[in-house]
Amino acid sequence: MNIFVILISALLIIIVLLRRRVPIGPAILTAGIFIWAAAAPQPHYLWNAWIETFSAYRTYDLIFALYFVMCLEIELRTGGILDDLVRSLHRLLKSPRLTLAIMPAFLGLLPSLGGARFSAPIVEITAKGLNLTAEHKANINFWFRHIFEFSSPIIPGMLMACSIAAIPFSSLLLHLAWVTPLFFLVGWLILMRPLKLPPHLLTETGKVNFTKELKTLCFAVAPVAANFILITAFNFTAAAAMALVVFAMIFVLRFTNHTLNIKEVFAGACDRKMLLNIVCIFYFIQILTDTGILHLIVSEFQKSPLPAIVAAVSFIIGILTGMSQGHVAIVMPIIAAMAPGDLTLAGIAMVFGVAGQMLTPTHMCLLVTLDYFKADYFKCLKTLVPMSALLLAVFSAVTYIAG
């Protein structure tokens, strides 16, 4: 059976199952089993993928990283820190729209899989009184978190891309830096500008005590900054860094007389549904890898012009894996072999791959965002699709003109 017929059929399976309220993880895994059965129905592929999924370090790093992210979120929420942070931002920025956009963007600087779970409660608190749908809040949290995918010096996908394609990191960063403001602008025009703010949120009365507000802001941001430093400066894993911050915050909150229920922190962060979804998605990705489906997709595009190959394959692999490392690992070796050092092709691979990630439920940030806001995936897509299309249209036009 043609590989694209298989992929389209698998996509339809996912759509039908999601429409019938099947959880995202099992729905995606069911499609993965179908792909295996249609393309390479040897039992050892399923067994090997299962073993590799549960022996892979990334599986446990993500599970524990997400667990401790939720622990920290409970600490900050129950301690009143998140409420104080939002109030301070309102007073300093005097714009709920800016607050809604900046917080996910700031927290997105931390390259943690599924890290959107941490910015989600801040978006929830900031959006109070704005009468936003669950899908609107989910899209705000998800979209703005990823604006630095092209300009952060610690995004794993960027580092991996430069290493494989033998391109200096500074060169690729400068080449793609303009995409970050474009990403932000697309989100602002479609998600933020149409917001109708109640009159009481448009004006802020009273004199602002900048010193006090900055202290509040620094206290709230400190755990995230500490996590950032541990990962970048001391090479901590995401899980280890977050665990250290969570345990340190117990003493900090007690010392500063904030409310803290330790049992609630560690018990409340247990989420069996999230665990099931993560395992299913990683197993799905491993099945695609072990059966050679991802490489087969690449070979099907070999007869096309190279920019079209790079764009199409990056986009499709981004959708299938939901991870920048996924499309980078598949596409960058092609660029390294056929056009070494080509910044234009590397840029196309990164932007189209990320655009694919922004539309797929295999993306952990979208997964945890939908779960937190109890949002409908298909309703979110109604906004995410035109946003990604606009991003790619502008990027393609600029790239074509510049080339």
XYZ file of C-alpha atoms in Angstrom:
403
model
C 0.000 0.000 0.000
C 1.266 3.506 -0.853
C 2.796 5.208 2.166
C 0.693 8.344 1.735
C -2.517 6.323 1.574
C -1.451 4.699 4.842
C -0.720 8.063 6.469
C -4.027 9.585 5.342
C -5.884 6.522 6.637
C -4.034 6.779 9.957
C -4.946 10.450 10.217
C -8.615 9.613 9.613
C -8.444 6.998 12.370
C -7.115 9.599 14.798
C -9.836 12.075 13.814
C -12.633 9.511 14.237
C -11.332 8.324 17.613
C -10.880 11.855 18.932
C -14.401 12.714 17.804
C -15.608 9.739 19.878
C -13.845 11.142 22.947
C -11.015 8.612 22.953
C -8.003 10.147 24.796
C -5.349 11.604 22.524
C -2.591 9.144 23.451
C -4.557 5.916 22.797
C -6.038 7.431 19.603
C -2.592 8.183 18.207
C -1.234 4.794 19.254
C -4.153 3.071 17.506
C -3.158 4.869 14.301
C 0.418 3.745 14.890
C -0.681 0.121 15.166
C -2.589 0.542 11.898
C 0.523 1.943 10.179
C 2.552 -1.025 11.457
C -0.080 -3.506 10.263
C -0.288 -1.897 6.818
C 3.409 -1.259 6.221
C 5.514 -3.748 8.224
C 3.379 -6.269 10.153
C 6.205 -8.159 11.833
C 5.642 -8.656 15.595
C 9.252 -7.950 16.489
C 8.817 -4.294 15.456
C 6.129 -3.780 18.100
C 8.152 -5.602 20.733
C 11.390 -3.738 19.962
C 9.563 -0.403 19.961
C 7.998 -1.274 23.317
C 11.368 -2.161 24.843
C 13.040 0.943 23.420
C 10.218 3.200 24.622
C 10.544 1.998 28.201
C 14.320 1.858 28.168
C 14.732 5.331 26.638
C 15.955 7.970 29.037
C 13.793 10.681 27.435
C 10.597 8.845 28.455
C 11.365 9.051 32.154
C 12.926 12.493 31.928
C 9.700 13.842 30.433
C 7.430 12.011 32.876
C 9.304 13.255 35.928
C 9.857 16.716 34.455
C 6.106 17.107 33.926
C 5.383 15.731 37.383
C 7.653 18.265 39.070
C 6.353 21.068 36.822
C 2.886 20.314 38.189
C 4.286 20.188 41.737
C 5.815 23.638 41.302
C 2.616 24.979 39.772
C 0.655 23.776 42.829
C 3.213 25.347 45.155
C 2.998 28.719 43.419
C -0.769 28.621 42.948
C -1.748 27.571 46.480
C 0.865 29.913 47.928
C -0.729 32.868 46.104
C 2.429 33.539 44.091
C 0.757 33.259 40.681
C -2.032 35.654 41.687
C 0.551 38.163 42.924
C 2.518 37.787 39.682
C -0.482 38.508 37.481
C -1.513 41.535 39.562
C 2.023 42.949 39.373
C 2.164 42.484 35.617
C -1.201 44.193 35.248
C 0.080 47.177 37.226
C 3.432 47.344 35.431
C 2.271 46.663 31.875
C -1.253 48.065 32.198
C -2.333 45.662 29.459
C -4.026 42.259 29.956
C -3.213 41.461 26.330
C 0.519 41.940 26.894
C 0.400 39.938 30.109
C -1.360 37.058 28.362
C 1.218 37.009 25.561
C 4.409 37.698 27.496
C 4.138 35.083 30.241
C 3.900 31.999 27.980
C 6.615 33.521 25.766
C 8.927 34.099 28.735
C 8.386 30.613 30.119
C 8.915 29.232 26.622
C 12.568 30.221 26.905
C 12.908 27.184 29.148
C 13.338 24.196 26.811
C 11.270 21.708 28.770
C 9.095 19.124 27.015
C 5.503 19.790 27.968
C 6.522 22.976 29.781
C 3.323 24.671 28.618
C 1.749 23.071 31.688
C 3.520 25.679 33.817
C 2.366 28.752 31.888
C -1.213 27.441 31.541
C -2.353 28.418 35.067
C -0.886 31.887 34.605
C -2.904 32.317 31.408
C -5.967 31.018 33.270
C -5.553 33.568 36.059
C -4.777 36.451 33.688
C -7.801 35.660 31.519
C -10.278 35.989 34.406
C -12.984 38.452 33.481
C -12.208 38.301 29.748
C -14.865 35.688 28.955
C -12.523 33.616 26.771
C -13.347 30.108 25.603
C -11.193 27.189 26.717
C -9.886 26.902 23.158
C -8.924 30.580 22.975
C -6.955 30.329 26.218
C -5.348 27.089 25.087
C -4.215 28.628 21.796
C -2.789 31.693 23.554
C -0.793 29.512 25.924
C 0.368 27.145 23.187
C 1.214 29.634 20.443
C 3.103 32.299 22.389
C 5.134 29.682 24.237
C 6.870 28.767 20.965
C 7.896 32.147 19.572
C 11.563 31.581 20.507
C 11.896 28.250 18.670
C 14.024 30.088 16.080
C 16.064 32.469 18.214
C 16.861 30.858 21.572
C 20.442 29.633 22.089
C 19.265 26.654 24.181
C 16.467 25.155 22.058
C 17.508 21.492 21.539
C 16.210 21.384 17.954
C 18.332 24.369 16.913
C 21.461 22.982 18.567
C 20.899 19.579 16.985
C 20.231 21.111 13.544
C 23.475 23.089 13.538
C 25.465 20.089 14.717
C 24.121 17.757 12.002
C 24.202 20.270 9.141
C 27.630 21.653 10.157
C 26.289 25.213 10.312
C 27.563 27.712 12.922
C 24.844 28.266 15.481
C 25.246 32.030 15.368
C 24.717 31.992 11.596
C 21.447 30.025 11.750
C 20.212 32.075 14.702
C 20.820 35.360 12.851
C 19.267 33.909 9.695
C 16.030 32.982 11.519
C 15.868 35.660 14.234
C 13.255 37.662 12.291
C 10.840 34.704 12.430
C 10.376 35.215 16.191
C 8.736 38.671 15.842
C 6.761 37.295 12.872
C 5.538 34.414 15.053
C 4.568 36.880 17.789
C 2.834 39.214 15.311
C 0.725 36.403 13.840
C -0.376 35.405 17.337
C -1.084 38.995 18.321
C -3.183 39.752 15.229
C -5.302 36.599 15.420
C -5.462 35.824 19.139
C -4.950 39.076 21.035
C -6.109 42.025 18.957
C -9.740 40.813 18.635
C -10.108 40.580 22.439
C -12.769 42.863 23.850
C -11.600 44.019 27.244
C -14.080 45.047 29.959
C -13.792 48.739 30.853
C -12.448 48.054 34.355
C -9.457 46.251 32.844
C -8.561 49.089 30.511
C -7.708 51.549 33.253
C -5.555 51.202 36.334
C -6.050 53.695 39.132
C -3.598 54.610 41.840
C 0.147 55.110 41.899
C 2.276 52.083 41.080
C 4.993 51.148 43.557
C 7.574 49.917 41.043
C 9.985 48.608 43.687
C 7.304 46.501 45.344
C 5.934 45.198 42.057
C 9.397 44.301 40.776
C 10.145 42.393 43.990
C 6.918 40.440 43.554
C 7.780 39.776 39.934
C 11.298 38.589 40.781
C 10.024 36.299 43.561
C 7.561 34.636 41.175
C 10.022 34.354 38.299
C 12.923 33.097 40.460
C 11.944 29.376 40.313
C 11.789 29.505 36.523
C 15.061 31.426 36.315
C 16.697 28.914 38.676
C 15.491 26.074 36.472
C 16.856 27.868 33.412
C 20.268 28.321 35.043
C 20.471 24.732 36.282
C 19.775 23.398 32.785
C 21.970 25.788 30.797
C 24.881 26.510 33.125
C 25.138 23.235 35.054
C 23.780 20.762 32.471
C 21.005 19.447 34.721
C 18.312 17.406 33.020
C 14.838 18.952 32.909
C 13.551 16.483 35.515
C 16.501 16.918 37.900
C 16.429 20.709 37.676
C 12.686 20.902 38.283
C 12.897 18.449 41.212
C 15.606 20.518 42.893
C 13.582 23.707 42.442
C 10.417 22.065 43.831
C 12.148 20.860 47.005
C 13.935 24.193 47.446
C 10.614 26.048 47.149
C 9.236 24.102 50.122
C 11.767 25.804 52.373
C 11.451 29.171 50.618
C 7.668 29.250 50.995
C 7.830 28.168 54.635
C 10.498 30.783 55.363
C 8.438 33.559 53.712
C 5.224 32.522 55.519
C 3.329 31.452 52.403
C 0.611 28.795 52.472
C 1.939 25.318 51.739
C 0.436 21.836 51.985
C 3.203 19.374 51.100
C 0.833 16.427 50.747
C -1.343 18.410 48.325
C 1.719 19.358 46.281
C 2.997 15.842 45.668
C -0.329 14.005 45.567
C -2.087 16.630 43.452
C 0.584 16.424 40.749
C -0.163 12.753 39.992
C -2.007 12.550 36.663
C -2.598 9.038 35.316
C -4.241 10.321 32.141
C -1.196 12.411 31.303
C 1.099 9.454 31.967
C -0.940 7.233 29.637
C -0.871 9.838 26.855
C 2.902 10.325 27.109
C 3.667 6.611 26.978
C 1.304 6.056 24.038
C 2.793 8.912 22.015
C 6.399 7.881 22.632
C 5.501 4.305 21.684
C 3.858 5.604 18.493
C 6.986 7.565 17.537
C 9.189 4.547 18.240
C 6.994 2.341 16.028
C 7.370 4.812 13.142
C 11.122 4.859 13.668
C 11.673 1.102 13.994
C 9.503 0.207 10.997
C 11.366 2.699 8.798
C 8.205 4.671 7.976
C 9.882 8.029 8.567
C 12.764 7.233 6.209
C 10.335 5.851 3.640
C 8.549 9.206 3.587
C 11.857 10.925 2.842
C 12.614 8.568 -0.051
C 9.215 9.300 -1.617
C 10.183 12.967 -1.979
C 13.583 12.395 -3.578
C 12.297 13.218 -7.095
C 11.120 16.691 -6.043
C 13.190 19.911 -6.031
C 15.323 20.098 -2.881
C 13.516 23.064 -1.207
C 10.200 21.279 -1.757
C 11.639 18.070 -0.290
C 12.911 19.886 2.771
C 9.680 21.824 3.331
C 7.302 18.893 2.788
C 9.279 16.311 4.737
C 9.943 18.696 7.651
C 6.260 19.584 7.843
C 5.104 15.946 7.727
C 7.699 14.694 10.223
C 6.838 17.631 12.497
C 3.208 16.505 12.452
C 4.064 12.842 13.023
C 6.526 13.305 15.888
C 5.516 16.643 17.445
C 9.174 17.202 18.325
C 11.793 19.465 16.773
C 14.378 16.728 17.289
C 12.198 14.469 15.127
C 12.167 16.494 11.916
C 15.713 17.730 12.517
C 17.065 14.180 12.815
C 15.400 13.158 9.539
C 15.827 16.259 7.367
C 19.147 17.808 8.418
C 21.227 14.806 7.243
C 19.665 15.301 3.783
C 20.772 18.944 3.794
C 24.221 18.011 5.114
C 24.648 15.480 2.279
C 23.104 17.406 -0.623
C 23.712 21.074 0.275
C 26.143 21.371 3.196
C 26.116 24.735 4.973
C 23.019 25.988 3.128
C 21.335 28.433 5.531
C 18.256 28.820 3.352
C 17.473 25.100 3.349
C 18.241 24.792 7.076
C 15.869 27.682 7.755
C 13.136 26.098 5.650
C 13.573 22.821 7.548
C 13.261 24.505 10.947
C 10.273 26.733 10.160
C 8.223 24.140 8.281
C 9.018 21.512 10.910
C 7.873 23.772 13.750
C 4.734 24.678 11.779
C 3.940 20.973 11.571
C 4.482 20.626 15.311
C 1.996 23.420 15.967
C -0.844 21.383 14.442
C -0.380 17.942 15.918
C -1.621 16.293 19.118
C 1.700 14.442 19.313
C 3.217 17.755 20.466
C 3.522 17.492 24.255
C 2.910 21.198 24.842
C -0.387 21.017 22.949
C -1.262 17.806 24.761
C -0.806 19.277 28.237
C -2.441 22.572 27.226
C -5.576 20.829 25.958
C -5.642 18.719 29.111
C -5.321 21.722 31.435
C -7.963 23.899 29.796
C -10.201 20.937 28.890
C -10.191 22.319 25.347
C -11.335 20.588 22.168
C -8.496 19.779 19.764
C -10.510 20.358 16.596
C -11.852 23.706 17.794
C -8.271 24.767 18.520
C -7.233 23.696 15.025
C -9.733 26.138 13.503
C -7.424 28.893 14.705
C -4.048 27.137 14.648
C -4.310 26.113 10.981
C -4.771 29.648 9.562
C -2.101 30.964 11.936
C 0.423 28.374 10.768
C -0.602 28.953 7.137
C -0.040 32.706 7.507
C 3.330 32.114 9.156
C 4.467 29.795 6.352
C 3.095 32.074 3.609
C 5.010 35.112 4.867
C 8.159 33.088 5.561
C 8.041 31.467 2.107
C 7.490 34.779 0.362
C 10.397 36.467 2.186
C 12.656 33.456 1.601
C 11.776 33.374 -2.120
C 12.379 37.121 -2.553
C 15.616 37.023 -0.567
C 16.815 34.010 -2.572
